[in-house]
PDB file of C-alpha atoms in Angstrom:
ATOM      1  CA  UNK A   1     -25.187  12.601  16.632  1.00 56.00           C
ATOM      2  CA  UNK A   2     -28.230  13.336  18.774  1.00 57.00           C
ATOM      3  CA  UNK A   3     -29.618  10.947  21.306  1.00 53.00           C
ATOM      4  CA  UNK A   4     -33.222  10.011  20.739  1.00 49.00           C
ATOM      5  CA  UNK A   5     -35.187   8.817  23.777  1.00 52.00           C
ATOM      6  CA  UNK A   6     -37.080   6.090  21.903  1.00 51.00           C
ATOM      7  CA  UNK A   7     -34.034   4.569  20.280  1.00 49.00           C
ATOM      8  CA  UNK A   8     -35.135   5.509  16.755  1.00 52.00           C
ATOM      9  CA  UNK A   9     -32.466   5.214  14.117  1.00 54.00           C
ATOM     10  CA  UNK A  10     -32.471   8.138  11.733  1.00 58.00           C
ATOM     11  CA  UNK A  11     -31.497   8.045   8.083  1.00 59.00           C
ATOM     12  CA  UNK A  12     -31.989   4.386   7.222  1.00 62.00           C
ATOM     13  CA  UNK A  13     -34.637   5.131   4.532  1.00 65.00           C
ATOM     14  CA  UNK A  14     -37.526   3.011   3.374  1.00 70.00           C
ATOM     15  CA  UNK A  15     -38.049   0.280   0.840  1.00 70.00           C
ATOM     16  CA  UNK A  16     -40.938  -1.746  -0.465  1.00 67.00           C
ATOM     17  CA  UNK A  17     -41.126  -5.072   1.292  1.00 64.00           C
ATOM     18  CA  UNK A  18     -43.891  -6.414  -0.940  1.00 65.00           C
ATOM     19  CA  UNK A  19     -47.067  -5.588  -2.771  1.00 67.00           C
ATOM     20  CA  UNK A  20     -50.450  -7.153  -2.241  1.00 68.00           C
ATOM     21  CA  UNK A  21     -53.120  -7.405  -4.900  1.00 71.00           C
ATOM     22  CA  UNK A  22     -56.705  -7.057  -3.869  1.00 72.00           C
ATOM     23  CA  UNK A  23     -59.453  -8.083  -6.224  1.00 74.00           C
ATOM     24  CA  UNK A  24     -62.327  -6.311  -4.526  1.00 73.00           C
ATOM     25  CA  UNK A  25     -64.782  -4.613  -6.869  1.00 76.00           C
ATOM     26  CA  UNK A  26     -63.871  -1.057  -7.792  1.00 74.00           C
ATOM     27  CA  UNK A  27     -66.393   1.689  -8.474  1.00 78.00           C
ATOM     28  CA  UNK A  28     -68.562   0.918 -11.502  1.00 81.00           C
ATOM     29  CA  UNK A  29     -68.678   3.425 -14.347  1.00 84.00           C
ATOM     30  CA  UNK A  30     -71.640   3.441 -16.764  1.00 91.00           C
ATOM     31  CA  UNK A  31     -70.227   3.634 -20.299  1.00 91.00           C
ATOM     32  CA  UNK A  32     -73.306   3.121 -22.454  1.00 87.00           C
ATOM     33  CA  UNK A  33     -71.326   0.619 -24.571  1.00 92.00           C
ATOM     34  CA  UNK A  34     -73.305  -2.624 -24.454  1.00 90.00           C
ATOM     35  CA  UNK A  35     -70.128  -4.713 -24.929  1.00 92.00           C
ATOM     36  CA  UNK A  36     -68.480  -3.317 -21.798  1.00 93.00           C
ATOM     37  CA  UNK A  37     -68.936  -5.546 -18.765  1.00 93.00           C
ATOM     38  CA  UNK A  38     -68.083  -5.194 -15.108  1.00 92.00           C
ATOM     39  CA  UNK A  39     -67.991  -7.963 -12.527  1.00 93.00           C
ATOM     40  CA  UNK A  40     -69.730  -6.946  -9.329  1.00 92.00           C
ATOM     41  CA  UNK A  41     -68.219  -9.424  -6.885  1.00 91.00           C
ATOM     42  CA  UNK A  42     -65.729 -12.273  -7.221  1.00 93.00           C
ATOM     43  CA  UNK A  43     -64.575 -13.744 -10.512  1.00 94.00           C
ATOM     44  CA  UNK A  44     -62.582 -13.270 -13.695  1.00 95.00           C
ATOM     45  CA  UNK A  45     -63.293 -13.402 -17.404  1.00 94.00           C
ATOM     46  CA  UNK A  46     -61.400 -16.245 -19.072  1.00 95.00           C
ATOM     47  CA  UNK A  47     -59.384 -15.127 -22.088  1.00 94.00           C
ATOM     48  CA  UNK A  48     -57.641 -17.241 -24.742  1.00 92.00           C
ATOM     49  CA  UNK A  49     -54.188 -15.933 -25.622  1.00 87.00           C
ATOM     50  CA  UNK A  50     -52.715 -16.271 -29.144  1.00 83.00           C
ATOM     51  CA  UNK A  51     -50.875 -19.470 -28.086  1.00 87.00           C
ATOM     52  CA  UNK A  52     -54.177 -21.103 -27.085  1.00 86.00           C
ATOM     53  CA  UNK A  53     -53.561 -20.849 -23.333  1.00 90.00           C
ATOM     54  CA  UNK A  54     -55.959 -19.418 -20.768  1.00 94.00           C
ATOM     55  CA  UNK A  55     -55.485 -16.079 -19.053  1.00 95.00           C
ATOM     56  CA  UNK A  56     -57.857 -14.258 -16.710  1.00 96.00           C
ATOM     57  CA  UNK A  57     -58.926 -10.626 -16.335  1.00 94.00           C
ATOM     58  CA  UNK A  58     -61.457  -8.384 -14.619  1.00 92.00           C
ATOM     59  CA  UNK A  59     -61.139  -5.843 -17.455  1.00 93.00           C
ATOM     60  CA  UNK A  60     -64.430  -5.969 -19.353  1.00 92.00           C
ATOM     61  CA  UNK A  61     -63.461  -3.607 -22.177  1.00 93.00           C
ATOM     62  CA  UNK A  62     -64.705  -5.834 -24.975  1.00 92.00           C
ATOM     63  CA  UNK A  63     -65.479  -5.308 -28.655  1.00 92.00           C
ATOM     64  CA  UNK A  64     -66.223  -7.308 -31.771  1.00 92.00           C
ATOM     65  CA  UNK A  65     -63.420  -8.303 -34.133  1.00 92.00           C
ATOM     66  CA  UNK A  66     -63.668  -8.558 -37.940  1.00 92.00           C
ATOM     67  CA  UNK A  67     -65.275 -12.015 -37.548  1.00 90.00           C
ATOM     68  CA  UNK A  68     -67.962 -10.608 -35.184  1.00 91.00           C
ATOM     69  CA  UNK A  69     -66.517 -12.463 -32.196  1.00 91.00           C
ATOM     70  CA  UNK A  70     -66.179 -11.001 -28.690  1.00 91.00           C
ATOM     71  CA  UNK A  71     -62.567  -9.993 -27.936  1.00 93.00           C
ATOM     72  CA  UNK A  72     -60.562  -7.927 -25.435  1.00 92.00           C
ATOM     73  CA  UNK A  73     -59.104  -4.530 -26.295  1.00 91.00           C
ATOM     74  CA  UNK A  74     -55.927  -6.402 -27.349  1.00 91.00           C
ATOM     75  CA  UNK A  75     -57.839  -8.785 -29.638  1.00 91.00           C
ATOM     76  CA  UNK A  76     -57.750 -11.893 -27.397  1.00 92.00           C
ATOM     77  CA  UNK A  77     -60.842 -14.096 -27.614  1.00 91.00           C
ATOM     78  CA  UNK A  78     -63.220 -14.118 -24.631  1.00 91.00           C
ATOM     79  CA  UNK A  79     -63.753 -17.547 -23.005  1.00 80.00           C
ATOM     80  CA  UNK A  80     -66.750 -18.868 -24.880  1.00 76.00           C
ATOM     81  CA  UNK A  81     -66.514 -18.291 -28.587  1.00 75.00           C
ATOM     82  CA  UNK A  82     -69.719 -16.693 -29.734  1.00 83.00           C
ATOM     83  CA  UNK A  83     -70.301 -15.079 -33.078  1.00 86.00           C
ATOM     84  CA  UNK A  84     -72.711 -12.174 -33.410  1.00 91.00           C
ATOM     85  CA  UNK A  85     -74.931 -11.895 -36.493  1.00 91.00           C
ATOM     86  CA  UNK A  86     -73.670  -9.333 -39.023  1.00 91.00           C
ATOM     87  CA  UNK A  87     -76.980  -7.422 -38.839  1.00 92.00           C
ATOM     88  CA  UNK A  88     -76.915  -7.056 -35.019  1.00 91.00           C
ATOM     89  CA  UNK A  89     -78.707  -3.889 -33.924  1.00 92.00           C
ATOM     90  CA  UNK A  90     -78.468  -4.177 -30.132  1.00 92.00           C
ATOM     91  CA  UNK A  91     -76.738  -6.386 -27.581  1.00 91.00           C
ATOM     92  CA  UNK A  92     -77.925  -7.125 -24.051  1.00 91.00           C
ATOM     93  CA  UNK A  93     -75.830  -8.789 -21.337  1.00 91.00           C
ATOM     94  CA  UNK A  94     -77.787 -10.281 -18.439  1.00 91.00           C
ATOM     95  CA  UNK A  95     -76.437 -10.400 -14.877  1.00 92.00           C
ATOM     96  CA  UNK A  96     -76.237 -14.193 -15.292  1.00 93.00           C
ATOM     97  CA  UNK A  97     -74.031 -13.892 -18.416  1.00 92.00           C
ATOM     98  CA  UNK A  98     -76.774 -14.424 -20.995  1.00 92.00           C
ATOM     99  CA  UNK A  99     -75.887 -12.577 -24.215  1.00 92.00           C
ATOM    100  CA  UNK A 100     -78.866 -11.669 -26.413  1.00 93.00           C
ATOM    101  CA  UNK A 101     -79.153  -9.638 -29.599  1.00 93.00           C
ATOM    102  CA  UNK A 102     -81.795  -8.066 -31.765  1.00 94.00           C
ATOM    103  CA  UNK A 103     -81.083  -8.001 -35.483  1.00 92.00           C
ATOM    104  CA  UNK A 104     -82.227  -5.939 -38.440  1.00 92.00           C
ATOM    105  CA  UNK A 105     -83.918  -9.023 -39.871  1.00 91.00           C
ATOM    106  CA  UNK A 106     -85.838  -9.577 -36.614  1.00 89.00           C
ATOM    107  CA  UNK A 107     -85.938  -6.248 -34.728  1.00 89.00           C
ATOM    108  CA  UNK A 108     -88.740  -7.212 -32.337  1.00 90.00           C
ATOM    109  CA  UNK A 109     -87.290 -10.564 -31.233  1.00 91.00           C
ATOM    110  CA  UNK A 110     -84.380 -11.026 -28.859  1.00 92.00           C
ATOM    111  CA  UNK A 111     -82.188 -14.035 -29.669  1.00 91.00           C
ATOM    112  CA  UNK A 112     -79.652 -15.587 -27.288  1.00 92.00           C
ATOM    113  CA  UNK A 113     -76.210 -15.947 -28.951  1.00 91.00           C
ATOM    114  CA  UNK A 114     -74.293 -17.299 -25.969  1.00 90.00           C
ATOM    115  CA  UNK A 115     -73.700 -17.273 -22.252  1.00 92.00           C
ATOM    116  CA  UNK A 116     -70.610 -15.894 -20.550  1.00 93.00           C
ATOM    117  CA  UNK A 117     -69.139 -17.623 -17.529  1.00 94.00           C
ATOM    118  CA  UNK A 118     -66.787 -16.452 -14.816  1.00 95.00           C
ATOM    119  CA  UNK A 119     -63.770 -18.187 -13.353  1.00 95.00           C
ATOM    120  CA  UNK A 120     -63.043 -18.278  -9.622  1.00 95.00           C
ATOM    121  CA  UNK A 121     -59.873 -19.296  -7.788  1.00 94.00           C
ATOM    122  CA  UNK A 122     -59.401 -20.498  -4.202  1.00 94.00           C
ATOM    123  CA  UNK A 123     -56.604 -17.893  -3.785  1.00 91.00           C
ATOM    124  CA  UNK A 124     -56.818 -14.868  -6.108  1.00 91.00           C
ATOM    125  CA  UNK A 125     -53.641 -13.418  -4.583  1.00 88.00           C
ATOM    126  CA  UNK A 126     -51.727 -16.408  -5.977  1.00 90.00           C
ATOM    127  CA  UNK A 127     -52.372 -15.444  -9.610  1.00 91.00           C
ATOM    128  CA  UNK A 128     -49.315 -14.346 -11.634  1.00 91.00           C
ATOM    129  CA  UNK A 129     -49.613 -10.897 -13.186  1.00 90.00           C
ATOM    130  CA  UNK A 130     -49.109 -10.724 -16.938  1.00 90.00           C
ATOM    131  CA  UNK A 131     -49.301  -7.699 -19.251  1.00 83.00           C
ATOM    132  CA  UNK A 132     -52.533  -5.843 -20.185  1.00 86.00           C
ATOM    133  CA  UNK A 133     -54.514  -6.545 -16.973  1.00 88.00           C
ATOM    134  CA  UNK A 134     -54.173 -10.297 -17.484  1.00 93.00           C
ATOM    135  CA  UNK A 135     -53.351 -12.963 -14.910  1.00 93.00           C
ATOM    136  CA  UNK A 136     -52.199 -16.556 -15.190  1.00 94.00           C
ATOM    137  CA  UNK A 137     -53.003 -19.520 -12.978  1.00 94.00           C
ATOM    138  CA  UNK A 138     -50.244 -20.745 -10.648  1.00 93.00           C
ATOM    139  CA  UNK A 139     -50.053 -23.556  -8.090  1.00 93.00           C
ATOM    140  CA  UNK A 140     -50.559 -20.848  -5.421  1.00 91.00           C
ATOM    141  CA  UNK A 141     -53.837 -19.650  -7.000  1.00 91.00           C
ATOM    142  CA  UNK A 142     -55.334 -23.131  -7.023  1.00 93.00           C
ATOM    143  CA  UNK A 143     -57.459 -24.829  -9.634  1.00 94.00           C
ATOM    144  CA  UNK A 144     -59.840 -22.544 -11.554  1.00 95.00           C
ATOM    145  CA  UNK A 145     -63.565 -23.152 -11.247  1.00 95.00           C
ATOM    146  CA  UNK A 146     -65.885 -22.083 -14.084  1.00 94.00           C
ATOM    147  CA  UNK A 147     -69.206 -20.800 -12.760  1.00 95.00           C
ATOM    148  CA  UNK A 148     -72.372 -19.064 -13.899  1.00 93.00           C
ATOM    149  CA  UNK A 149     -72.296 -15.382 -12.865  1.00 93.00           C
ATOM    150  CA  UNK A 150     -74.217 -14.866  -9.626  1.00 90.00           C
ATOM    151  CA  UNK A 151     -73.910 -18.501  -8.475  1.00 90.00           C
ATOM    152  CA  UNK A 152     -71.512 -20.324  -6.143  1.00 88.00           C
ATOM    153  CA  UNK A 153     -70.087 -17.111  -4.696  1.00 88.00           C
ATOM    154  CA  UNK A 154     -69.291 -15.460  -8.025  1.00 89.00           C
ATOM    155  CA  UNK A 155     -70.178 -11.909  -8.904  1.00 91.00           C
ATOM    156  CA  UNK A 156     -72.836 -10.752 -11.312  1.00 93.00           C
ATOM    157  CA  UNK A 157     -72.180  -9.151 -14.692  1.00 93.00           C
ATOM    158  CA  UNK A 158     -73.174  -5.533 -15.171  1.00 91.00           C
ATOM    159  CA  UNK A 159     -73.521  -4.772 -18.893  1.00 89.00           C
ATOM    160  CA  UNK A 160     -72.722  -1.306 -20.229  1.00 90.00           C
ATOM    161  CA  UNK A 161     -70.327  -0.649 -17.329  1.00 87.00           C
ATOM    162  CA  UNK A 162     -66.639  -0.893 -16.515  1.00 88.00           C
ATOM    163  CA  UNK A 163     -64.956  -1.408 -13.179  1.00 82.00           C
ATOM    164  CA  UNK A 164     -62.647   1.420 -12.167  1.00 80.00           C
ATOM    165  CA  UNK A 165     -59.467   0.940 -10.206  1.00 77.00           C
ATOM    166  CA  UNK A 166     -59.689  -0.209  -6.588  1.00 70.00           C
ATOM    167  CA  UNK A 167     -56.086   0.836  -5.861  1.00 72.00           C
ATOM    168  CA  UNK A 168     -55.198   2.211  -2.455  1.00 63.00           C
ATOM    169  CA  UNK A 169     -51.578   3.399  -2.420  1.00 64.00           C
ATOM    170  CA  UNK A 170     -51.386   3.637   1.349  1.00 62.00           C
TER     171      UNK A 170
END
């Protein structure tokens, strides 16, 4: 019942009009786990879901499954199928995606077992959110482009690290 000089209406409340996703790099956390990978810059890891379709994530929490293949925490295969030798002693991930191992049978020689790529989109905000930090391509995201990490505007891979949240609730 009071008059307000600026014409403000009181008591109408607030509501969320929309949410915006930003895919800027969060703070990197050193984990010491050689299979953990962070993307410093633009890009996504390509993941194969159980139905054979492609999904995309920035979550680099990877491990080896029972077949010694690189998978996500939920067991989805990482883009390029690579199998690690059963006697692998150490794994090194280069900033360009090169994956090398040393084995018990050859402990002084580093052998390349594969090369990870990143996927870029013309409009990251157009990706459709799925469960478990995964995203799907949509017409709004544009056509995915597979690139070598560090080239054509993509980020570099940082092995032994994970990207922390970049969320700003304000």
